[in-house]
Amino acid sequence: MSPLQIYNESRYGTLNNLDYRNDIGVFPRETHSASVNTLSLDGIYNRFLLSGSSDSSIKLWDLQSMTVDEVSGQRRFKPSVTLPRKSVHSFGVTKVKWWPDNGMWLSSSYDFKLNLYDSNTMDVAHSFKLGSRILDFDFHPLGDISTVACCLDGGVGGLKLVDLRTLSDTQNLGGGGKMMGGVGYMSSCCWSPASPYLCIGGGVEGSCYGWDIRSSNKFLLELDVNLTAASYKKKQSNKRKRDLKLKCKAHHGAINSAQFNASGTELITLGNDEKLRIWDMCSFRKPVNKALNFGPLIRNKTKQHIELCLSPAAETEVSFLWVPSDSGEVLVYRVEDGSLVARLNKASDRLGQNRSYSVVCTGHNRVRYFSGCKDGSISVWGHDDLKQKQQSDIPVPFDNGVDLVEPE
């Protein structure tokens, strides 16, 4: 553990909303005219931020380009490129994401289209028309293969795979419906960093599957909330095994977020049952539920895809998970033991509009994060050195350890 990691972990004790600060870059009050559904920061420079909104617009922000307000002196980011409403998508944008080498980026929408963009011109290079609303998509984090997995709310279900090299629909994982041996509709997906061929899909009924995209057979693995490290080692009767197999689910509600850690050894899922679960993908022959208790504060009933955020692997030794909640709070947890680190909220006069849908980290060991909110704004969160200074300025009363007793 390096001294920098120790210092960064100590900074998580003073997390706060930084929208009030004038000395750091913040975003305009109304970044978009509708809710900001998705954010994506480039992984090479940590400089260019994409934001997609329910009003079908997309904006590119250069985090090194700011304007200074003449009255307040506040430094504000300004959009470098704006793709107006109805220009590239007809309905709300569900997700935007940079390709690992920054040469291109993708966006999905409720208008059935998955768009591929050239980063140099910001023009649409190709558009996939998939015939159903796209709830989520993902690709390998290193870009080792050109395949993109998409979650659709119609058609035959499962995961739709498209190939960016041949510009064609390659195959469908788990399609055909449950009556035909399929797995139903998927609401979230993620690609394993450990393997370019392992793709995970979370279903609207709470089931979660993993596929080897090279195989045309059924799913490779299935997550079961009842399968923990203790129950895996315990011998069970054949009848008990059959009963558990029939009830095999990862959540008791739709899974609207799934994400691997940087090494691919653990999978994080969030469901409409308001449960956050961590899965050990490597210690046993099957993925097991680590059965961590994250407490009762998570509120997650939305059907929309939620983008969680893990702290960078090199920033701290212990990973911190940022979870947007329906209550308007952004909850920060230690992934190691599920303990709550911070409950963050921003001051607003708009009741019920503080809810965040996406959180991204700015990197560079700054302990700073951005979140896209329902009111159309992008909030800044992170270590508040002013708050830390105010706490250190509070005088501590001296106590010599002796109780003074007044004489009678």
mmCIF file of C-alpha atoms in Angstrom:
data_model
loop_
_atom_site.group_PDB
_atom_site.id
_atom_site.type_symbol
_atom_site.label_atom_id
_atom_site.label_comp_id
_atom_site.label_asym_id
_atom_site.label_seq_id
_atom_site.Cartn_x
_atom_site.Cartn_y
_atom_site.Cartn_z
ATOM 1 C CA MET A 1 0.000 0.000 0.000
ATOM 2 C CA SER A 2 1.581 3.260 -1.134
ATOM 3 C CA PRO A 3 1.518 6.527 0.864
ATOM 4 C CA LEU A 4 -0.619 8.054 -1.904
ATOM 5 C CA GLN A 5 -3.249 5.330 -1.465
ATOM 6 C CA ILE A 6 -3.280 5.925 2.300
ATOM 7 C CA TYR A 7 -3.754 9.655 1.711
ATOM 8 C CA ASN A 8 -6.530 9.102 -0.842
ATOM 9 C CA GLU A 9 -8.423 6.779 1.505
ATOM 10 C CA SER A 10 -8.298 9.430 4.229
ATOM 11 C CA ARG A 11 -9.862 11.925 1.795
ATOM 12 C CA TYR A 12 -12.971 9.756 1.520
ATOM 13 C CA GLY A 13 -13.823 10.891 5.041
ATOM 14 C CA THR A 14 -14.580 14.428 3.805
ATOM 15 C CA LEU A 15 -16.730 13.740 0.737
ATOM 16 C CA ASN A 16 -19.218 16.443 -0.142
ATOM 17 C CA ASN A 17 -21.131 18.064 -2.985
ATOM 18 C CA LEU A 18 -18.799 20.581 -4.647
ATOM 19 C CA ASP A 19 -21.286 22.515 -6.787
ATOM 20 C CA TYR A 20 -20.957 25.510 -4.470
ATOM 21 C CA ARG A 21 -17.214 25.855 -4.987
ATOM 22 C CA ASN A 22 -15.903 28.729 -7.116
ATOM 23 C CA ASP A 23 -12.284 27.602 -7.302
ATOM 24 C CA ILE A 24 -12.907 24.313 -9.135
ATOM 25 C CA GLY A 25 -14.707 23.585 -12.374
ATOM 26 C CA VAL A 26 -18.463 22.996 -12.122
ATOM 27 C CA PHE A 27 -21.181 22.563 -14.727
ATOM 28 C CA PRO A 28 -23.938 25.026 -15.698
ATOM 29 C CA ARG A 29 -27.117 24.770 -13.665
ATOM 30 C CA GLU A 30 -29.123 23.300 -16.555
ATOM 31 C CA THR A 31 -26.708 21.182 -18.540
ATOM 32 C CA HIS A 32 -29.591 19.605 -20.486
ATOM 33 C CA SER A 33 -33.285 20.451 -20.714
ATOM 34 C CA ALA A 34 -34.207 16.976 -19.384
ATOM 35 C CA SER A 35 -32.638 14.355 -17.138
ATOM 36 C CA VAL A 36 -29.024 13.340 -17.745
ATOM 37 C CA ASN A 37 -29.309 9.573 -18.188
ATOM 38 C CA THR A 38 -25.713 8.661 -18.899
ATOM 39 C CA LEU A 39 -22.131 9.913 -18.631
ATOM 40 C CA SER A 40 -18.859 8.585 -20.038
ATOM 41 C CA LEU A 41 -15.325 9.881 -19.502
ATOM 42 C CA ASP A 42 -12.526 8.876 -21.857
ATOM 43 C CA GLY A 43 -10.142 6.366 -20.330
ATOM 44 C CA ILE A 44 -6.875 7.713 -21.768
ATOM 45 C CA TYR A 45 -6.752 11.405 -20.845
ATOM 46 C CA ASN A 46 -9.697 11.576 -18.393
ATOM 47 C CA ARG A 47 -10.480 14.854 -20.102
ATOM 48 C CA PHE A 48 -13.423 14.468 -22.486
ATOM 49 C CA LEU A 49 -16.839 13.825 -20.945
ATOM 50 C CA LEU A 50 -19.903 12.693 -22.897
ATOM 51 C CA SER A 51 -23.396 13.323 -21.516
ATOM 52 C CA GLY A 52 -26.647 11.931 -22.923
ATOM 53 C CA SER A 53 -30.095 13.200 -22.007
ATOM 54 C CA SER A 54 -33.752 12.223 -22.154
ATOM 55 C CA ASP A 55 -34.282 15.105 -24.591
ATOM 56 C CA SER A 56 -32.220 13.078 -27.161
ATOM 57 C CA SER A 57 -29.292 15.532 -27.106
ATOM 58 C CA ILE A 58 -25.639 14.632 -26.506
ATOM 59 C CA LYS A 59 -22.864 16.988 -25.402
ATOM 60 C CA LEU A 60 -19.085 16.708 -25.288
ATOM 61 C CA TRP A 61 -17.314 18.546 -22.458
ATOM 62 C CA ASP A 62 -13.622 19.398 -22.388
ATOM 63 C CA LEU A 63 -12.720 19.387 -18.692
ATOM 64 C CA GLN A 64 -9.699 21.591 -19.364
ATOM 65 C CA SER A 65 -11.795 24.314 -21.003
ATOM 66 C CA MET A 66 -13.649 26.603 -18.600
ATOM 67 C CA THR A 67 -15.174 30.061 -18.465
ATOM 68 C CA VAL A 68 -15.098 32.370 -15.440
ATOM 69 C CA ASP A 69 -18.287 34.089 -14.314
ATOM 70 C CA GLU A 70 -17.679 37.842 -14.030
ATOM 71 C CA VAL A 71 -19.968 38.281 -11.023
ATOM 72 C CA SER A 72 -19.329 35.243 -8.835
ATOM 73 C CA GLY A 73 -15.925 34.282 -10.202
ATOM 74 C CA GLN A 74 -17.076 30.691 -10.506
ATOM 75 C CA ARG A 75 -15.248 28.521 -13.031
ATOM 76 C CA ARG A 76 -17.656 26.601 -15.251
ATOM 77 C CA PHE A 77 -17.193 23.961 -17.909
ATOM 78 C CA LYS A 78 -18.578 24.687 -21.344
ATOM 79 C CA PRO A 79 -19.591 22.132 -23.996
ATOM 80 C CA SER A 80 -17.146 21.747 -26.868
ATOM 81 C CA VAL A 81 -19.642 19.971 -29.129
ATOM 82 C CA THR A 82 -23.433 19.805 -28.895
ATOM 83 C CA LEU A 83 -25.515 17.315 -30.853
ATOM 84 C CA PRO A 84 -28.977 18.941 -30.624
ATOM 85 C CA ARG A 85 -32.296 17.252 -30.001
ATOM 86 C CA LYS A 86 -33.596 15.012 -32.804
ATOM 87 C CA SER A 87 -30.269 15.271 -34.646
ATOM 88 C CA VAL A 88 -28.726 11.848 -33.965
ATOM 89 C CA HIS A 89 -31.532 10.247 -31.939
ATOM 90 C CA SER A 90 -35.299 10.730 -32.006
ATOM 91 C CA PHE A 91 -35.966 9.763 -28.381
ATOM 92 C CA GLY A 92 -34.106 9.703 -25.084
ATOM 93 C CA VAL A 93 -30.495 8.552 -24.968
ATOM 94 C CA THR A 94 -30.033 5.503 -22.742
ATOM 95 C CA LYS A 95 -26.237 5.194 -22.797
ATOM 96 C CA VAL A 96 -23.065 6.719 -24.223
ATOM 97 C CA LYS A 97 -19.626 5.137 -23.952
ATOM 98 C CA TRP A 98 -16.129 5.777 -25.249
ATOM 99 C CA TRP A 99 -14.255 3.062 -27.106
ATOM 100 C CA PRO A 100 -11.024 2.211 -25.185
ATOM 101 C CA ASP A 101 -8.716 3.969 -27.674
ATOM 102 C CA ASN A 102 -10.843 7.174 -27.884
ATOM 103 C CA GLY A 103 -11.034 6.845 -31.664
ATOM 104 C CA MET A 104 -14.789 6.376 -31.565
ATOM 105 C CA TRP A 105 -17.730 6.236 -29.197
ATOM 106 C CA LEU A 106 -21.217 4.754 -29.188
ATOM 107 C CA SER A 107 -24.689 5.805 -28.094
ATOM 108 C CA SER A 108 -28.006 3.984 -27.714
ATOM 109 C CA SER A 109 -31.553 5.256 -27.512
ATOM 110 C CA TYR A 110 -35.221 4.391 -27.231
ATOM 111 C CA ASP A 111 -35.478 4.993 -30.994
ATOM 112 C CA PHE A 112 -34.132 1.440 -31.654
ATOM 113 C CA LYS A 113 -30.732 2.739 -32.863
ATOM 114 C CA LEU A 114 -27.155 2.055 -31.779
ATOM 115 C CA ASN A 115 -24.971 4.792 -33.260
ATOM 116 C CA LEU A 116 -21.231 4.642 -33.907
ATOM 117 C CA TYR A 117 -19.369 7.995 -34.050
ATOM 118 C CA ASP A 118 -16.007 9.179 -35.321
ATOM 119 C CA SER A 119 -14.371 11.077 -32.444
ATOM 120 C CA ASN A 120 -12.496 13.451 -34.765
ATOM 121 C CA THR A 121 -15.552 14.714 -36.644
ATOM 122 C CA MET A 122 -18.268 13.806 -34.063
ATOM 123 C CA ASP A 123 -20.371 12.535 -36.971
ATOM 124 C CA VAL A 124 -22.336 9.288 -37.092
ATOM 125 C CA ALA A 125 -20.187 6.726 -38.929
ATOM 126 C CA HIS A 126 -22.804 3.965 -38.818
ATOM 127 C CA SER A 127 -26.197 3.335 -37.259
ATOM 128 C CA PHE A 128 -27.508 -0.104 -36.276
ATOM 129 C CA LYS A 129 -31.308 -0.355 -36.370
ATOM 130 C CA LEU A 130 -32.120 -3.200 -33.983
ATOM 131 C CA GLY A 131 -35.924 -3.079 -34.042
ATOM 132 C CA SER A 132 -36.487 -2.575 -30.288
ATOM 133 C CA ARG A 133 -35.617 -0.068 -27.605
ATOM 134 C CA ILE A 134 -32.021 -0.437 -26.394
ATOM 135 C CA LEU A 135 -31.823 -0.378 -22.605
ATOM 136 C CA ASP A 136 -28.094 -0.994 -22.253
ATOM 137 C CA PHE A 137 -24.996 -2.038 -24.199
ATOM 138 C CA ASP A 138 -21.391 -2.883 -23.438
ATOM 139 C CA PHE A 139 -18.142 -4.039 -25.044
ATOM 140 C CA HIS A 140 -14.822 -5.397 -23.838
ATOM 141 C CA PRO A 141 -13.037 -2.753 -21.708
ATOM 142 C CA LEU A 142 -9.753 -3.268 -23.589
ATOM 143 C CA GLY A 143 -11.318 -3.394 -27.044
ATOM 144 C CA ASP A 144 -9.805 -6.814 -27.773
ATOM 145 C CA ILE A 145 -12.784 -7.769 -29.928
ATOM 146 C CA SER A 146 -15.137 -5.665 -32.040
ATOM 147 C CA THR A 147 -18.366 -7.167 -30.661
ATOM 148 C CA VAL A 148 -20.966 -5.098 -28.794
ATOM 149 C CA ALA A 149 -23.657 -6.692 -26.607
ATOM 150 C CA CYS A 150 -27.065 -4.951 -26.506
ATOM 151 C CA CYS A 151 -30.070 -5.361 -24.194
ATOM 152 C CA LEU A 152 -33.396 -4.932 -26.014
ATOM 153 C CA ASP A 153 -36.891 -4.742 -24.538
ATOM 154 C CA GLY A 154 -38.448 -6.537 -27.531
ATOM 155 C CA GLY A 155 -37.784 -9.223 -30.076
ATOM 156 C CA VAL A 156 -36.673 -12.688 -29.003
ATOM 157 C CA GLY A 157 -34.955 -11.606 -25.772
ATOM 158 C CA GLY A 158 -31.452 -12.420 -24.610
ATOM 159 C CA LEU A 159 -28.463 -10.362 -25.702
ATOM 160 C CA LYS A 160 -28.084 -9.078 -29.250
ATOM 161 C CA LEU A 161 -24.479 -9.078 -30.521
ATOM 162 C CA VAL A 162 -23.364 -6.692 -33.261
ATOM 163 C CA ASP A 163 -19.929 -6.635 -34.907
ATOM 164 C CA LEU A 164 -18.363 -3.221 -35.522
ATOM 165 C CA ARG A 165 -15.872 -4.680 -37.973
ATOM 166 C CA THR A 166 -18.418 -6.257 -40.336
ATOM 167 C CA LEU A 167 -21.266 -3.871 -39.341
ATOM 168 C CA SER A 168 -23.702 -6.765 -38.962
ATOM 169 C CA ASP A 169 -25.774 -8.581 -36.354
ATOM 170 C CA THR A 170 -23.658 -11.610 -35.525
ATOM 171 C CA GLN A 171 -25.818 -13.652 -33.147
ATOM 172 C CA ASN A 172 -28.303 -13.637 -30.286
ATOM 173 C CA LEU A 173 -27.391 -15.069 -26.879
ATOM 174 C CA GLY A 174 -30.238 -16.770 -25.032
ATOM 175 C CA GLY A 175 -32.897 -15.686 -27.515
ATOM 176 C CA GLY A 176 -36.155 -17.383 -28.411
ATOM 177 C CA GLY A 177 -38.128 -16.755 -25.233
ATOM 178 C CA LYS A 178 -38.410 -19.047 -22.225
ATOM 179 C CA MET A 179 -40.915 -21.313 -23.969
ATOM 180 C CA MET A 180 -38.243 -21.982 -26.608
ATOM 181 C CA GLY A 181 -35.375 -22.472 -24.158
ATOM 182 C CA GLY A 182 -34.323 -18.816 -24.018
ATOM 183 C CA VAL A 183 -33.686 -16.640 -20.982
ATOM 184 C CA GLY A 184 -36.143 -13.775 -21.467
ATOM 185 C CA TYR A 185 -35.408 -10.069 -21.807
ATOM 186 C CA MET A 186 -32.189 -8.537 -20.492
ATOM 187 C CA SER A 187 -32.063 -5.111 -18.832
ATOM 188 C CA SER A 188 -28.304 -4.803 -18.178
ATOM 189 C CA CYS A 189 -25.071 -6.314 -19.455
ATOM 190 C CA CYS A 190 -21.321 -6.107 -18.890
ATOM 191 C CA TRP A 191 -18.176 -7.581 -20.375
ATOM 192 C CA SER A 192 -15.549 -9.353 -18.273
ATOM 193 C CA PRO A 193 -12.111 -7.663 -18.215
ATOM 194 C CA ALA A 194 -10.546 -11.082 -17.587
ATOM 195 C CA SER A 195 -11.820 -12.623 -20.822
ATOM 196 C CA PRO A 196 -12.814 -11.035 -24.145
ATOM 197 C CA TYR A 197 -15.362 -13.814 -24.666
ATOM 198 C CA LEU A 198 -17.308 -13.762 -21.371
ATOM 199 C CA CYS A 199 -20.408 -11.560 -21.355
ATOM 200 C CA ILE A 200 -22.891 -11.189 -18.475
ATOM 201 C CA GLY A 201 -26.570 -10.307 -18.854
ATOM 202 C CA GLY A 202 -29.015 -9.327 -16.090
ATOM 203 C CA GLY A 203 -32.682 -10.042 -16.764
ATOM 204 C CA VAL A 204 -35.936 -8.227 -16.074
ATOM 205 C CA GLU A 205 -37.069 -11.168 -13.909
ATOM 206 C CA GLY A 206 -33.982 -11.170 -11.677
ATOM 207 C CA SER A 207 -31.994 -13.894 -13.429
ATOM 208 C CA CYS A 208 -28.366 -13.309 -14.392
ATOM 209 C CA TYR A 209 -26.437 -15.375 -16.936
ATOM 210 C CA GLY A 210 -22.964 -15.531 -18.431
ATOM 211 C CA TRP A 211 -22.178 -16.612 -21.995
ATOM 212 C CA ASP A 212 -19.112 -17.620 -23.942
ATOM 213 C CA ILE A 213 -19.812 -15.762 -27.185
ATOM 214 C CA ARG A 214 -17.739 -18.281 -29.180
ATOM 215 C CA SER A 215 -20.214 -21.038 -28.377
ATOM 216 C CA SER A 216 -23.721 -21.480 -29.742
ATOM 217 C CA ASN A 217 -24.742 -23.551 -26.715
ATOM 218 C CA LYS A 218 -26.775 -22.335 -23.747
ATOM 219 C CA PHE A 219 -25.386 -20.014 -21.094
ATOM 220 C CA LEU A 220 -22.077 -20.832 -19.440
ATOM 221 C CA LEU A 221 -23.033 -19.829 -15.895
ATOM 222 C CA GLU A 222 -26.039 -18.709 -13.872
ATOM 223 C CA LEU A 223 -25.991 -16.656 -10.675
ATOM 224 C CA ASP A 224 -27.895 -17.967 -7.666
ATOM 225 C CA VAL A 225 -28.477 -15.799 -4.597
ATOM 226 C CA ASN A 226 -28.670 -18.931 -2.420
ATOM 227 C CA LEU A 227 -25.235 -20.167 -3.489
ATOM 228 C CA THR A 228 -22.751 -18.774 -0.967
ATOM 229 C CA ALA A 229 -19.311 -20.011 0.033
ATOM 230 C CA ALA A 230 -20.817 -21.869 3.004
ATOM 231 C CA SER A 231 -23.610 -23.547 1.047
ATOM 232 C CA TYR A 232 -21.250 -24.444 -1.807
ATOM 233 C CA LYS A 233 -19.145 -26.630 0.484
ATOM 234 C CA LYS A 234 -22.175 -28.143 2.203
ATOM 235 C CA LYS A 235 -23.522 -31.410 0.838
ATOM 236 C CA GLN A 236 -27.196 -31.267 -0.153
ATOM 237 C CA SER A 237 -29.719 -33.870 -1.185
ATOM 238 C CA ASN A 238 -30.703 -34.280 -4.828
ATOM 239 C CA LYS A 239 -34.217 -32.978 -4.070
ATOM 240 C CA ARG A 240 -32.801 -29.863 -2.436
ATOM 241 C CA LYS A 241 -30.556 -29.268 -5.453
ATOM 242 C CA ARG A 242 -33.526 -29.571 -7.820
ATOM 243 C CA ASP A 243 -35.584 -27.123 -5.735
ATOM 244 C CA LEU A 244 -32.772 -24.559 -5.692
ATOM 245 C CA LYS A 245 -32.248 -24.933 -9.430
ATOM 246 C CA LEU A 246 -35.903 -24.113 -10.090
ATOM 247 C CA LYS A 247 -35.628 -20.985 -7.913
ATOM 248 C CA CYS A 248 -32.224 -19.911 -9.242
ATOM 249 C CA LYS A 249 -32.198 -16.097 -9.354
ATOM 250 C CA ALA A 250 -29.691 -13.390 -8.589
ATOM 251 C CA HIS A 251 -32.321 -10.825 -7.499
ATOM 252 C CA HIS A 252 -36.030 -10.742 -6.725
ATOM 253 C CA GLY A 253 -36.600 -8.013 -9.287
ATOM 254 C CA ALA A 254 -35.167 -6.617 -12.503
ATOM 255 C CA ILE A 255 -31.385 -6.167 -12.593
ATOM 256 C CA ASN A 256 -30.768 -2.656 -13.882
ATOM 257 C CA SER A 257 -27.019 -2.494 -13.277
ATOM 258 C CA ALA A 258 -24.125 -4.959 -13.594
ATOM 259 C CA GLN A 259 -20.425 -4.204 -13.426
ATOM 260 C CA PHE A 260 -17.123 -6.062 -13.008
ATOM 261 C CA ASN A 261 -14.211 -4.833 -10.942
ATOM 262 C CA ALA A 262 -10.985 -3.954 -12.758
ATOM 263 C CA SER A 263 -9.510 -7.462 -12.511
ATOM 264 C CA GLY A 264 -12.718 -9.303 -13.389
ATOM 265 C CA THR A 265 -12.645 -11.375 -10.196
ATOM 266 C CA GLU A 266 -15.853 -9.872 -8.768
ATOM 267 C CA LEU A 267 -19.195 -8.905 -10.280
ATOM 268 C CA ILE A 268 -21.492 -6.237 -8.821
ATOM 269 C CA THR A 269 -25.242 -6.316 -9.497
ATOM 270 C CA LEU A 270 -28.053 -3.956 -8.456
ATOM 271 C CA GLY A 271 -31.711 -4.963 -8.651
ATOM 272 C CA ASN A 272 -35.192 -3.549 -8.194
ATOM 273 C CA ASP A 273 -35.384 -5.564 -4.971
ATOM 274 C CA GLU A 274 -33.155 -2.743 -3.648
ATOM 275 C CA LYS A 275 -30.300 -5.142 -3.010
ATOM 276 C CA LEU A 276 -26.670 -4.715 -3.987
ATOM 277 C CA ARG A 277 -24.774 -7.974 -4.377
ATOM 278 C CA ILE A 278 -21.113 -8.876 -4.878
ATOM 279 C CA TRP A 279 -20.296 -12.147 -6.642
ATOM 280 C CA ASP A 280 -17.013 -14.042 -6.386
ATOM 281 C CA MET A 281 -16.296 -15.214 -9.929
ATOM 282 C CA CYS A 282 -12.981 -17.029 -9.414
ATOM 283 C CA SER A 283 -12.708 -18.853 -6.077
ATOM 284 C CA PHE A 284 -15.101 -21.704 -6.904
ATOM 285 C CA ARG A 285 -16.287 -23.610 -9.945
ATOM 286 C CA LYS A 286 -19.464 -21.514 -9.896
ATOM 287 C CA PRO A 287 -19.971 -17.831 -9.051
ATOM 288 C CA VAL A 288 -20.943 -17.480 -5.390
ATOM 289 C CA ASN A 289 -22.761 -14.727 -3.545
ATOM 290 C CA LYS A 290 -20.418 -13.078 -1.033
ATOM 291 C CA ALA A 291 -23.493 -12.242 1.093
ATOM 292 C CA LEU A 292 -22.326 -8.754 2.059
ATOM 293 C CA ASN A 293 -24.844 -6.551 3.843
ATOM 294 C CA PHE A 294 -24.982 -3.019 2.402
ATOM 295 C CA GLY A 295 -27.724 -1.868 4.764
ATOM 296 C CA PRO A 296 -31.293 -0.612 4.207
ATOM 297 C CA LEU A 297 -30.604 2.774 2.584
ATOM 298 C CA ILE A 298 -30.599 1.773 -1.097
ATOM 299 C CA ARG A 299 -33.750 2.796 -2.975
ATOM 300 C CA ASN A 300 -33.945 1.447 -6.512
ATOM 301 C CA LYS A 301 -37.353 0.979 -8.139
ATOM 302 C CA THR A 302 -36.612 2.629 -11.474
ATOM 303 C CA LYS A 303 -36.692 0.502 -14.618
ATOM 304 C CA GLN A 304 -34.007 2.647 -16.192
ATOM 305 C CA HIS A 305 -30.395 1.495 -16.443
ATOM 306 C CA ILE A 306 -28.245 2.778 -13.568
ATOM 307 C CA GLU A 307 -24.504 3.312 -13.949
ATOM 308 C CA LEU A 308 -22.568 2.541 -10.771
ATOM 309 C CA CYS A 309 -18.974 3.676 -10.321
ATOM 310 C CA LEU A 310 -15.998 1.948 -8.701
ATOM 311 C CA SER A 311 -13.048 3.980 -7.509
ATOM 312 C CA PRO A 312 -9.950 3.462 -9.704
ATOM 313 C CA ALA A 313 -7.867 0.435 -8.754
ATOM 314 C CA ALA A 314 -4.657 2.452 -8.293
ATOM 315 C CA GLU A 315 -6.269 5.292 -6.330
ATOM 316 C CA THR A 316 -6.915 3.364 -3.103
ATOM 317 C CA GLU A 317 -6.169 -0.111 -1.807
ATOM 318 C CA VAL A 318 -9.812 -0.696 -0.831
ATOM 319 C CA SER A 319 -12.404 -0.131 -3.568
ATOM 320 C CA PHE A 320 -15.245 2.342 -2.994
ATOM 321 C CA LEU A 321 -18.563 1.947 -4.800
ATOM 322 C CA TRP A 322 -20.776 4.938 -5.684
ATOM 323 C CA VAL A 323 -24.476 4.041 -5.856
ATOM 324 C CA PRO A 324 -27.202 6.510 -6.990
ATOM 325 C CA SER A 325 -30.430 6.061 -5.017
ATOM 326 C CA ASP A 326 -34.080 6.923 -5.717
ATOM 327 C CA SER A 327 -34.039 9.008 -2.533
ATOM 328 C CA GLY A 328 -31.791 11.548 -4.276
ATOM 329 C CA GLU A 329 -28.734 10.529 -2.300
ATOM 330 C CA VAL A 330 -25.492 9.158 -3.678
ATOM 331 C CA LEU A 331 -24.325 6.387 -1.355
ATOM 332 C CA VAL A 332 -20.645 5.462 -1.061
ATOM 333 C CA TYR A 333 -19.733 1.976 0.205
ATOM 334 C CA ARG A 334 -16.587 0.023 0.912
ATOM 335 C CA VAL A 335 -16.756 -2.997 -1.379
ATOM 336 C CA GLU A 336 -14.616 -5.092 0.950
ATOM 337 C CA ASP A 337 -17.164 -5.293 3.780
ATOM 338 C CA GLY A 338 -20.235 -3.360 2.580
ATOM 339 C CA SER A 339 -19.860 -0.588 5.164
ATOM 340 C CA LEU A 340 -21.338 2.835 4.401
ATOM 341 C CA VAL A 341 -18.747 5.580 3.972
ATOM 342 C CA ALA A 342 -20.899 8.583 3.019
ATOM 343 C CA ARG A 343 -24.490 9.662 2.287
ATOM 344 C CA LEU A 344 -24.217 12.543 -0.152
ATOM 345 C CA ASN A 345 -26.947 14.932 -1.230
ATOM 346 C CA LYS A 346 -27.026 18.291 -2.919
ATOM 347 C CA ALA A 347 -29.012 21.319 -1.873
ATOM 348 C CA SER A 348 -31.908 21.949 -4.251
ATOM 349 C CA ASP A 349 -35.335 23.564 -4.221
ATOM 350 C CA ARG A 350 -36.633 21.010 -6.730
ATOM 351 C CA LEU A 351 -38.299 18.265 -4.725
ATOM 352 C CA GLY A 352 -37.668 14.809 -6.143
ATOM 353 C CA GLN A 353 -35.327 16.073 -8.877
ATOM 354 C CA ASN A 354 -32.010 15.281 -7.181
ATOM 355 C CA ARG A 355 -31.975 11.656 -8.294
ATOM 356 C CA SER A 356 -28.793 10.634 -10.142
ATOM 357 C CA TYR A 357 -28.667 7.990 -12.878
ATOM 358 C CA SER A 358 -24.964 7.808 -13.681
ATOM 359 C CA VAL A 359 -21.688 8.364 -11.811
ATOM 360 C CA VAL A 360 -18.186 8.575 -13.334
ATOM 361 C CA CYS A 361 -14.756 9.139 -11.793
ATOM 362 C CA THR A 362 -12.379 11.814 -13.076
ATOM 363 C CA GLY A 363 -9.219 9.848 -12.184
ATOM 364 C CA HIS A 364 -5.786 11.456 -11.618
ATOM 365 C CA ASN A 365 -5.988 10.578 -7.868
ATOM 366 C CA ARG A 366 -8.208 13.595 -7.254
ATOM 367 C CA VAL A 367 -11.089 11.763 -5.508
ATOM 368 C CA ARG A 368 -13.583 13.636 -7.678
ATOM 369 C CA TYR A 369 -16.722 12.311 -9.360
ATOM 370 C CA PHE A 370 -19.497 13.550 -11.659
ATOM 371 C CA SER A 371 -23.131 12.443 -11.601
ATOM 372 C CA GLY A 372 -25.934 13.030 -14.094
ATOM 373 C CA CYS A 373 -29.146 14.129 -12.381
ATOM 374 C CA LYS A 374 -32.861 14.020 -13.082
ATOM 375 C CA ASP A 375 -33.154 17.822 -13.115
ATOM 376 C CA GLY A 376 -30.843 18.050 -16.155
ATOM 377 C CA SER A 377 -27.711 19.040 -14.253
ATOM 378 C CA ILE A 378 -24.330 17.395 -13.728
ATOM 379 C CA SER A 379 -23.113 17.531 -10.135
ATOM 380 C CA VAL A 380 -19.542 17.433 -8.866
ATOM 381 C CA TRP A 381 -18.643 15.337 -5.813
ATOM 382 C CA GLY A 382 -15.407 14.661 -4.020
ATOM 383 C CA HIS A 383 -12.970 15.533 -1.283
ATOM 384 C CA ASP A 384 -13.846 18.925 0.202
ATOM 385 C CA ASP A 385 -10.691 20.500 1.604
ATOM 386 C CA LEU A 386 -12.653 23.570 2.762
ATOM 387 C CA LYS A 387 -14.892 21.351 4.873
ATOM 388 C CA GLN A 388 -11.820 19.635 6.286
ATOM 389 C CA LYS A 389 -10.262 22.999 7.150
ATOM 390 C CA GLN A 390 -13.448 24.181 8.892
ATOM 391 C CA GLN A 391 -13.504 21.019 10.988
ATOM 392 C CA SER A 392 -9.857 21.470 11.946
ATOM 393 C CA ASP A 393 -10.498 25.105 12.987
ATOM 394 C CA ILE A 394 -13.102 24.095 15.594
ATOM 395 C CA PRO A 395 -11.460 24.483 19.029
ATOM 396 C CA VAL A 396 -11.305 21.316 21.086
ATOM 397 C CA PRO A 397 -12.011 21.883 24.812
ATOM 398 C CA PHE A 398 -9.124 20.902 27.060
ATOM 399 C CA ASP A 399 -9.761 18.027 29.441
ATOM 400 C CA ASN A 400 -7.116 17.140 32.026
ATOM 401 C CA GLY A 401 -8.973 14.006 33.070
ATOM 402 C CA VAL A 402 -9.825 15.304 36.557
ATOM 403 C CA ASP A 403 -13.471 15.784 37.547
ATOM 404 C CA LEU A 404 -13.975 18.978 39.480
ATOM 405 C CA VAL A 405 -16.328 18.572 42.441
ATOM 406 C CA GLU A 406 -17.719 21.715 44.004
ATOM 407 C CA PRO A 407 -17.488 21.768 47.813
ATOM 408 C CA GLU A 408 -20.791 21.534 49.660
#
